[in-house]
mmCIF file of C-alpha atoms in Angstrom:
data_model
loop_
_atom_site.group_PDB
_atom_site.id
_atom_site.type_symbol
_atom_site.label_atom_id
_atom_site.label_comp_id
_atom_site.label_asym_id
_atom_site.label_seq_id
_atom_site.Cartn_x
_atom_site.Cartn_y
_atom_site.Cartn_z
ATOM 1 C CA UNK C 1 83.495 119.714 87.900
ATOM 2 C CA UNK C 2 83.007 119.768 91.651
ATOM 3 C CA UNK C 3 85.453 120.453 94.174
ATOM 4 C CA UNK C 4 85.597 119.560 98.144
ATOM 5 C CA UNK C 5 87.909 120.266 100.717
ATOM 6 C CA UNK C 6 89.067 118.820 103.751
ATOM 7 C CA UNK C 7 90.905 120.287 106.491
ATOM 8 C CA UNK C 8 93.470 118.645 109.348
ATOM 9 C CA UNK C 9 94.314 120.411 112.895
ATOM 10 C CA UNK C 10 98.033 120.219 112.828
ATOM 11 C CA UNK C 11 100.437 120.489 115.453
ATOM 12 C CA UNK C 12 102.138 124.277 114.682
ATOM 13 C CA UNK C 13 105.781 124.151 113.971
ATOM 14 C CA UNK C 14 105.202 120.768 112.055
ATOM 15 C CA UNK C 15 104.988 121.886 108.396
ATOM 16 C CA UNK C 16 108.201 120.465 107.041
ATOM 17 C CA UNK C 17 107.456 117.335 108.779
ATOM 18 C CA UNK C 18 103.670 117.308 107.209
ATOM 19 C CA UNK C 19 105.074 118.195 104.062
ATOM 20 C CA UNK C 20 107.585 115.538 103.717
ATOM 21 C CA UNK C 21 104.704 112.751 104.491
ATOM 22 C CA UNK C 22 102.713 114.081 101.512
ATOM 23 C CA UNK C 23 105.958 114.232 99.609
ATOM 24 C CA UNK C 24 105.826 110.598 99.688
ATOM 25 C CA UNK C 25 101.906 109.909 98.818
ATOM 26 C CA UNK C 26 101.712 106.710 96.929
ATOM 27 C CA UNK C 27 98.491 107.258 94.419
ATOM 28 C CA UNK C 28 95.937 105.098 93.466
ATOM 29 C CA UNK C 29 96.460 102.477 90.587
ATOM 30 C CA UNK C 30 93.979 104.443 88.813
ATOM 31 C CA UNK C 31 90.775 107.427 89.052
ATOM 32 C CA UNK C 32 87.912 105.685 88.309
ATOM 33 C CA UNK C 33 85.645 105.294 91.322
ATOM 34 C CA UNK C 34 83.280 102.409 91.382
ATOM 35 C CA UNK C 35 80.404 102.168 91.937
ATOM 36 C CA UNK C 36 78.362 99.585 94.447
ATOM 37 C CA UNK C 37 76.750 98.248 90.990
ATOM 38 C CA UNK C 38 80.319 97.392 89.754
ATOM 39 C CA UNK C 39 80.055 100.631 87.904
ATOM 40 C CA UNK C 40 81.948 103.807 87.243
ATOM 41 C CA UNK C 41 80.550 106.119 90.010
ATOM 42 C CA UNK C 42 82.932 108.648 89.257
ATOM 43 C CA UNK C 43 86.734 109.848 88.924
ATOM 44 C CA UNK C 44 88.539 111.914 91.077
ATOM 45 C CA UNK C 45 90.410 114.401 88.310
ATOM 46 C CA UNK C 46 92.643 116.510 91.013
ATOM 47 C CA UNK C 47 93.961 116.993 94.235
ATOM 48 C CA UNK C 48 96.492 119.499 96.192
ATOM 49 C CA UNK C 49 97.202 119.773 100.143
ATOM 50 C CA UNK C 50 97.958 123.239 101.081
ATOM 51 C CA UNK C 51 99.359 124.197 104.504
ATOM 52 C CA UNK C 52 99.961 126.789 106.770
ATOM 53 C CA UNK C 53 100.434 126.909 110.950
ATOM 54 C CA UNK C 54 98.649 124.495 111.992
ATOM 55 C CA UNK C 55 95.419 124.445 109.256
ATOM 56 C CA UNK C 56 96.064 121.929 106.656
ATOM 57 C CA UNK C 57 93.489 121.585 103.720
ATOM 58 C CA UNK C 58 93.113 118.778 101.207
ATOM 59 C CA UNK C 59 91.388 119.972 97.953
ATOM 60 C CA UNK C 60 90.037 117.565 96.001
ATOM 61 C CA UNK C 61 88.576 117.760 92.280
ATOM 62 C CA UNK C 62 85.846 114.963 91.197
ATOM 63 C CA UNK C 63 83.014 114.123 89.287
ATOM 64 C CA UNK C 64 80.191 111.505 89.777
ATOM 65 C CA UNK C 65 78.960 110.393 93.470
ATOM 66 C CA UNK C 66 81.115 111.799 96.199
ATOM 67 C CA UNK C 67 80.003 109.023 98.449
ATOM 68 C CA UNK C 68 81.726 106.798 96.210
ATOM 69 C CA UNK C 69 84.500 108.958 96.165
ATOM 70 C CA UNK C 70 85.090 109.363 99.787
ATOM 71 C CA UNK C 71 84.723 105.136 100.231
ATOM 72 C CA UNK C 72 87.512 104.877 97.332
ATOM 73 C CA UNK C 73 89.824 106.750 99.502
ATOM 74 C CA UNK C 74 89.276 105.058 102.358
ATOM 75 C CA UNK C 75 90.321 101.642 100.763
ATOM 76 C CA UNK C 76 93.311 103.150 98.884
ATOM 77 C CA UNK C 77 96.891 102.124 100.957
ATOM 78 C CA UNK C 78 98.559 105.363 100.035
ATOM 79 C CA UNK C 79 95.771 107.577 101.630
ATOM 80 C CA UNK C 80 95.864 105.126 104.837
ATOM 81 C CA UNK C 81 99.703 105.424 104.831
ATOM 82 C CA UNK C 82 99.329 109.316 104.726
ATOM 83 C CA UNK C 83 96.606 109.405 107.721
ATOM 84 C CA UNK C 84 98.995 106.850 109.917
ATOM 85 C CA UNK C 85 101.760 108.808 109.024
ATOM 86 C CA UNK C 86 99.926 112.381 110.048
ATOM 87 C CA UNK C 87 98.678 111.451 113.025
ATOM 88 C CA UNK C 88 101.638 112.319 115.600
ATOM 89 C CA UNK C 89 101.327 115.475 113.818
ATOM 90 C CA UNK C 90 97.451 116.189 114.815
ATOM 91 C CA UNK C 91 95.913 117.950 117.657
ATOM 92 C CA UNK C 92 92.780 115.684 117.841
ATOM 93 C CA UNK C 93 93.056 112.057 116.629
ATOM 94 C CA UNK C 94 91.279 111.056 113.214
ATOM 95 C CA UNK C 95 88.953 108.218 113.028
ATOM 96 C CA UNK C 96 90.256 106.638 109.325
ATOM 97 C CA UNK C 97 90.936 102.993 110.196
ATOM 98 C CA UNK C 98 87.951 101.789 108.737
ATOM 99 C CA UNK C 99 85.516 102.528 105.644
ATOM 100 C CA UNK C 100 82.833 103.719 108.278
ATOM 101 C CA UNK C 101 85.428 106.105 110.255
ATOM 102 C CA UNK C 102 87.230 107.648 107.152
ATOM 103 C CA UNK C 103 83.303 108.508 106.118
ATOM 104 C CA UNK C 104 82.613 110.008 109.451
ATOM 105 C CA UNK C 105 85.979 112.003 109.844
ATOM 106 C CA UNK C 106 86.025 113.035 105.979
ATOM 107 C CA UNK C 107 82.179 114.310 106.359
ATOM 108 C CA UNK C 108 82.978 116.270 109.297
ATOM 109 C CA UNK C 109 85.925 118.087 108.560
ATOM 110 C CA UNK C 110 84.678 119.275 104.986
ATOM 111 C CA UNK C 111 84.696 122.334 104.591
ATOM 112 C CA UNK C 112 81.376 124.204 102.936
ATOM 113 C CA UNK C 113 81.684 124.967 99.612
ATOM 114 C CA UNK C 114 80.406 129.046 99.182
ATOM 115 C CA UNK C 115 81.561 129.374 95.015
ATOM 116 C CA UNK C 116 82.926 127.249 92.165
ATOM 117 C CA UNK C 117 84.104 128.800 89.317
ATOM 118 C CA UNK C 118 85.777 126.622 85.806
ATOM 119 C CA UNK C 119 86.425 127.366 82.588
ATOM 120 C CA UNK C 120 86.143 124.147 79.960
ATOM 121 C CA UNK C 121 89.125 122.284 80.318
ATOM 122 C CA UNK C 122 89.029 121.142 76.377
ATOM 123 C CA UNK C 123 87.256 123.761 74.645
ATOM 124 C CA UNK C 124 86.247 123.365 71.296
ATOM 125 C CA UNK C 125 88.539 125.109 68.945
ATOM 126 C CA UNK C 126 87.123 127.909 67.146
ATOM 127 C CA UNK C 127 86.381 128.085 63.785
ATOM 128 C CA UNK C 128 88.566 130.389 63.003
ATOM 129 C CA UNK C 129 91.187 128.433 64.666
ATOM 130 C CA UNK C 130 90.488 125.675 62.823
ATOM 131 C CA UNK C 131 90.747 127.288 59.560
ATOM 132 C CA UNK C 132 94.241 128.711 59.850
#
């Protein structure tokens, strides 16, 4: 599956205070991304927020169109509760009040993916498994 990552420019000495807003992240209903056909586009399977100083990165596991992805998020209330809630917390003010801005902002603080590396989630039992 692929993974992307996002990273915020925290305020140092703010960790706890980041931490506790994530804490409280309300998820989506569901992980099934639609499409603009009324479609599945994709799902979004994972995601984790890691922190440290003042570099805070938002990993996120998905499959199907990450377009799609990224314009889910930007309609989902717990995402826009955690970016209104961050930003006293950031050095530079994020753009994420509207589908077009959360794009923008999301796009430009990806980081670039160098590797991916997964095993199968639900292998296939082997026969010799199976048989005992």
């Amino acid at each position: 599956m692929p993974y992307t990552a996002i990273t915020y420019d925290i305020k140092g000495g703010h960790e706890d205070e980041v931490a506790e807003v994530f804490a409280n992240f309300r998820r989506p209903s569901g992980n099934v991304v639609p499409g603009a056909d009324g479609g599945q586009a994709g799902r979004i399977l994972a995601t984790a927020v890691f922190i440290r100083d003042s570099m805070l990165v938002r990993f996120i596991e998905y499959e199907g169109d990450l377009d799609a992805v990224i314009k889910f998020m930007a309609t989902q209330p717990g995402v826009a509760e955690v970016e209104r809630k961050l930003a006293p917390y950031l050095n530079r003010p994020r753009d994420t009040g509207t589908v077009e801005g959360f794009t923008k902002t999301f796009n430009a603080s990806r980081l670039r993916c160098i590797t991916q590396f997964a095993v199968p989630r639900n292998p296939e039992p082997s026969a010799s498994a199976a048989d005992q």
